[in-house]
mmCIF file of N, CA and C in Angstrom:
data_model
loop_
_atom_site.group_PDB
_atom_site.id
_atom_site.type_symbol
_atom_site.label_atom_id
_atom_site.label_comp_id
_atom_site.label_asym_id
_atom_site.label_seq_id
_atom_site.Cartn_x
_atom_site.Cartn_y
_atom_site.Cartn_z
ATOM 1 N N UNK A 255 -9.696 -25.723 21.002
ATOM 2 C CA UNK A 255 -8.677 -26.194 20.082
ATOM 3 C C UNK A 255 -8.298 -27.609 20.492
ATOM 4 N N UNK A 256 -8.097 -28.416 19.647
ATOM 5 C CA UNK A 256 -7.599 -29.953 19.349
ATOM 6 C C UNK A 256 -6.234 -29.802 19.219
ATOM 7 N N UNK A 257 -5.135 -30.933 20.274
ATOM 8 C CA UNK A 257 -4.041 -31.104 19.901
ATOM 9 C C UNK A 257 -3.893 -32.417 20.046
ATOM 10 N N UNK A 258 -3.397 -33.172 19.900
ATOM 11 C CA UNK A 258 -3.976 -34.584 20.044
ATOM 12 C C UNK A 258 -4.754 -35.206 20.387
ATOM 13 N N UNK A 259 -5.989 -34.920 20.384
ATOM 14 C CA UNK A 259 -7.298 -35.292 20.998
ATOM 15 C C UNK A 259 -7.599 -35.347 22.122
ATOM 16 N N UNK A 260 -6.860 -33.716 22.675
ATOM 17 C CA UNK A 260 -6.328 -33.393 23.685
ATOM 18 C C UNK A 260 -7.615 -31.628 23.838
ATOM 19 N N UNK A 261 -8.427 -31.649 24.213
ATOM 20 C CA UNK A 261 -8.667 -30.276 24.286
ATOM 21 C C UNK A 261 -7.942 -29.309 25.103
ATOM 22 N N UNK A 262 -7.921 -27.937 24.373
ATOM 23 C CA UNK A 262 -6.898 -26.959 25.038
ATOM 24 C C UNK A 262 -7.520 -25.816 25.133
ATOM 25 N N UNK A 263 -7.504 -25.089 26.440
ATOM 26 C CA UNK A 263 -8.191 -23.647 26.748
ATOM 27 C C UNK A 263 -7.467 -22.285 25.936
ATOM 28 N N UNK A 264 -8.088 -21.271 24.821
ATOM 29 C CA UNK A 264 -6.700 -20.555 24.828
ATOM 30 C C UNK A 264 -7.653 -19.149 25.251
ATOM 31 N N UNK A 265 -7.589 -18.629 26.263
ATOM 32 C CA UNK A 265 -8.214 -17.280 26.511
ATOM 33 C C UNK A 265 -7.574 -16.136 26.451
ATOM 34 N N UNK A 266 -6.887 -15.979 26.068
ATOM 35 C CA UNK A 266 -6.020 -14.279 25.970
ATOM 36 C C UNK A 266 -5.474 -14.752 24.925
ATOM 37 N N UNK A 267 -4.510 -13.155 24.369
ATOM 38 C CA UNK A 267 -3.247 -13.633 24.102
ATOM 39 C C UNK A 267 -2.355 -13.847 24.578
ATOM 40 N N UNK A 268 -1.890 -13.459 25.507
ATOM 41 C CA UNK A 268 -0.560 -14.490 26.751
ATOM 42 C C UNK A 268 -0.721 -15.976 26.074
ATOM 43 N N UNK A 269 -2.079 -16.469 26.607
ATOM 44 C CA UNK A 269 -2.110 -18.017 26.362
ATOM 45 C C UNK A 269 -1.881 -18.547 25.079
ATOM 46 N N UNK A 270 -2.390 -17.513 23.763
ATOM 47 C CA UNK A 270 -2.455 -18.205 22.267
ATOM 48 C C UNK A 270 -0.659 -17.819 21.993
ATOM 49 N N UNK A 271 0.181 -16.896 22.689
ATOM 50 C CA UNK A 271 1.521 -16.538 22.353
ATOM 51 C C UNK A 271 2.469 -17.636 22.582
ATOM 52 N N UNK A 272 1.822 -18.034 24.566
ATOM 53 C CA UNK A 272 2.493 -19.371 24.857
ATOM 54 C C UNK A 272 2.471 -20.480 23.950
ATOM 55 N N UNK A 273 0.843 -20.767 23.727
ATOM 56 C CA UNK A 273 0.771 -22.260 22.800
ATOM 57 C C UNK A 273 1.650 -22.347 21.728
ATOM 58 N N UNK A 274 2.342 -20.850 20.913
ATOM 59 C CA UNK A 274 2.808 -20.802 19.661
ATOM 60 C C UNK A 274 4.070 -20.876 19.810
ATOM 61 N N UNK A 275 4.775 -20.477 20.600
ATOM 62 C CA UNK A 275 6.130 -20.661 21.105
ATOM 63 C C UNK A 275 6.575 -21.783 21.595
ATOM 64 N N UNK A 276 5.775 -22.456 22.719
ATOM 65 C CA UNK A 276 5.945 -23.712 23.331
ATOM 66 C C UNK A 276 5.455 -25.049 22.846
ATOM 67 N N UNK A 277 4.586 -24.911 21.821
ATOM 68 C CA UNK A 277 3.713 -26.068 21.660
ATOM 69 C C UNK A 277 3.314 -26.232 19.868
ATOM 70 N N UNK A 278 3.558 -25.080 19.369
ATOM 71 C CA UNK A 278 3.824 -25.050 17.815
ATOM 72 C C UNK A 278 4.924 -25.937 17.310
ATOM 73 N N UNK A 279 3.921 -26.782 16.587
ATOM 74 C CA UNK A 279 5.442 -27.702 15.961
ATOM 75 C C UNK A 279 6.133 -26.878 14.530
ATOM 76 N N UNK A 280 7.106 -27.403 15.315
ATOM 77 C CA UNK A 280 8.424 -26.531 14.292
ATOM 78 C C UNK A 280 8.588 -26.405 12.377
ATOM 79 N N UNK A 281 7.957 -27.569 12.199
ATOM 80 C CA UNK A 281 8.063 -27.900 10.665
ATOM 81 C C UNK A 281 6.541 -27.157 10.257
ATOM 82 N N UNK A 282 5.596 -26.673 11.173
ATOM 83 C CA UNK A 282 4.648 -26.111 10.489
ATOM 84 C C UNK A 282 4.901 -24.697 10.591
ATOM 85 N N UNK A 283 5.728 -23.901 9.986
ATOM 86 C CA UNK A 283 6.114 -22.791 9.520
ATOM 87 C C UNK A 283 5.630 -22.135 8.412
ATOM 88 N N UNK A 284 5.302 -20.923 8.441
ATOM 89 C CA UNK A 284 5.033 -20.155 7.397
ATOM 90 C C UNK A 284 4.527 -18.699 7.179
ATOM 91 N N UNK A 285 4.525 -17.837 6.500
ATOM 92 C CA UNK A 285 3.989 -16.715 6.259
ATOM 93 C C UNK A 285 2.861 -15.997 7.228
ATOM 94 N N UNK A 286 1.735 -17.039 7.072
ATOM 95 C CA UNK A 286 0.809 -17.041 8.093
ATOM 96 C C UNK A 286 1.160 -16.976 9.559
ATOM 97 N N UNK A 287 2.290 -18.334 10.160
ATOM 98 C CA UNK A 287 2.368 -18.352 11.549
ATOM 99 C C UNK A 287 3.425 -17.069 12.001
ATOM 100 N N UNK A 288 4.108 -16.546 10.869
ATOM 101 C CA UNK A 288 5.114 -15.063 11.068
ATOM 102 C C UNK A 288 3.776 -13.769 11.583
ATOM 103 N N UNK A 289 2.772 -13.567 10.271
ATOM 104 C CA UNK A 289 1.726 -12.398 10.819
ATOM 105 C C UNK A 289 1.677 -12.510 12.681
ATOM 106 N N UNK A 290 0.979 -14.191 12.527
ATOM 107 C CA UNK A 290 0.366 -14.525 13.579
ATOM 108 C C UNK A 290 0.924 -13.819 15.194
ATOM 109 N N UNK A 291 2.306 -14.726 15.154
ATOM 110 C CA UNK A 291 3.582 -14.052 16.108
ATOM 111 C C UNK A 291 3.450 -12.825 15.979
ATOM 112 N N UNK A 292 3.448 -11.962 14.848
ATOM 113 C CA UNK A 292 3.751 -10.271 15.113
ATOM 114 C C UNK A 292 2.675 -9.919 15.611
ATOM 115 N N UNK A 293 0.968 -10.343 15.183
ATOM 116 C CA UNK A 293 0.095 -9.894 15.830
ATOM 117 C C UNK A 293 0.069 -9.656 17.537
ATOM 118 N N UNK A 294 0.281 -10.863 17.717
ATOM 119 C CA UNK A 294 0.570 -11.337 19.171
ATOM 120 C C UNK A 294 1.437 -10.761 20.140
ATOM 121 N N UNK A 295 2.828 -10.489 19.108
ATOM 122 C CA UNK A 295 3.754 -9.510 20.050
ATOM 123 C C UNK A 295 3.248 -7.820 20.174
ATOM 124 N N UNK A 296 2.153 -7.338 19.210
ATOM 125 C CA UNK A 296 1.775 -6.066 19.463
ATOM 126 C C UNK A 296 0.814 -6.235 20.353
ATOM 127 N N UNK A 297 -0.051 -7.231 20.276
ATOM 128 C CA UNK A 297 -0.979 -7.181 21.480
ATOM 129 C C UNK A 297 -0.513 -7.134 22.732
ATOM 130 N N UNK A 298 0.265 -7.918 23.140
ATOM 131 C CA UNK A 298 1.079 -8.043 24.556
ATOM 132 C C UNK A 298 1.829 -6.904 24.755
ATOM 133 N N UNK A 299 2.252 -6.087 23.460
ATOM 134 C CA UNK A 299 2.785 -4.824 24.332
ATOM 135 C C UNK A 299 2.068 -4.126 24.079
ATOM 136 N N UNK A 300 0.535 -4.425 23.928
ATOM 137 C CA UNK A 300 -0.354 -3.061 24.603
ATOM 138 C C UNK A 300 -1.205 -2.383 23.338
ATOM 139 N N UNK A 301 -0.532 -2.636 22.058
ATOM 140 C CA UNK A 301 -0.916 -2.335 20.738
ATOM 141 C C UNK A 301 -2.545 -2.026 20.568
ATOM 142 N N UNK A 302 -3.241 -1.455 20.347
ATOM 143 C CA UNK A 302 -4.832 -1.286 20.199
ATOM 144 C C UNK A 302 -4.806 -1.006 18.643
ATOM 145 N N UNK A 303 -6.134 -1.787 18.182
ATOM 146 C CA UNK A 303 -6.242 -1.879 16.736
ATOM 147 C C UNK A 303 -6.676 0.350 16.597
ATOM 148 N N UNK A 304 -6.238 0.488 15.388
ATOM 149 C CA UNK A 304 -6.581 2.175 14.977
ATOM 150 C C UNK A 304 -5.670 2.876 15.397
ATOM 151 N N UNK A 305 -4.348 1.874 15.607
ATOM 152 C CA UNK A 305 -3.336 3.047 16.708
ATOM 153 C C UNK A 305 -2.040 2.584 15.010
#
């Protein structure tokens, strides 16, 4: 991933949760980045897809 022509490692979700919380700019909001977050918070608590 590209952030200012900056390459960025994202290997888990820990790391893609951090980037979205800490490093998501604020005015790019939307529908999409809401799923995104909920995906993310079921993964981290353990969530397995079929459950």
């Amino acid at each position: 991933m590209l952030q200012g022509g900056t390459s960025i490692g994202i290997t888990s979700a820990y790391d893609a949760a951090k980037f979205i919380l800490e490093q998501w700019p604020e005015d790019a909001d939307g529908p999409k980045l809401a799923l995104c977050k909920a995906i993310l918070l079921k993964c981290l608590a353990g969530a397995r897809a079929g459950r």
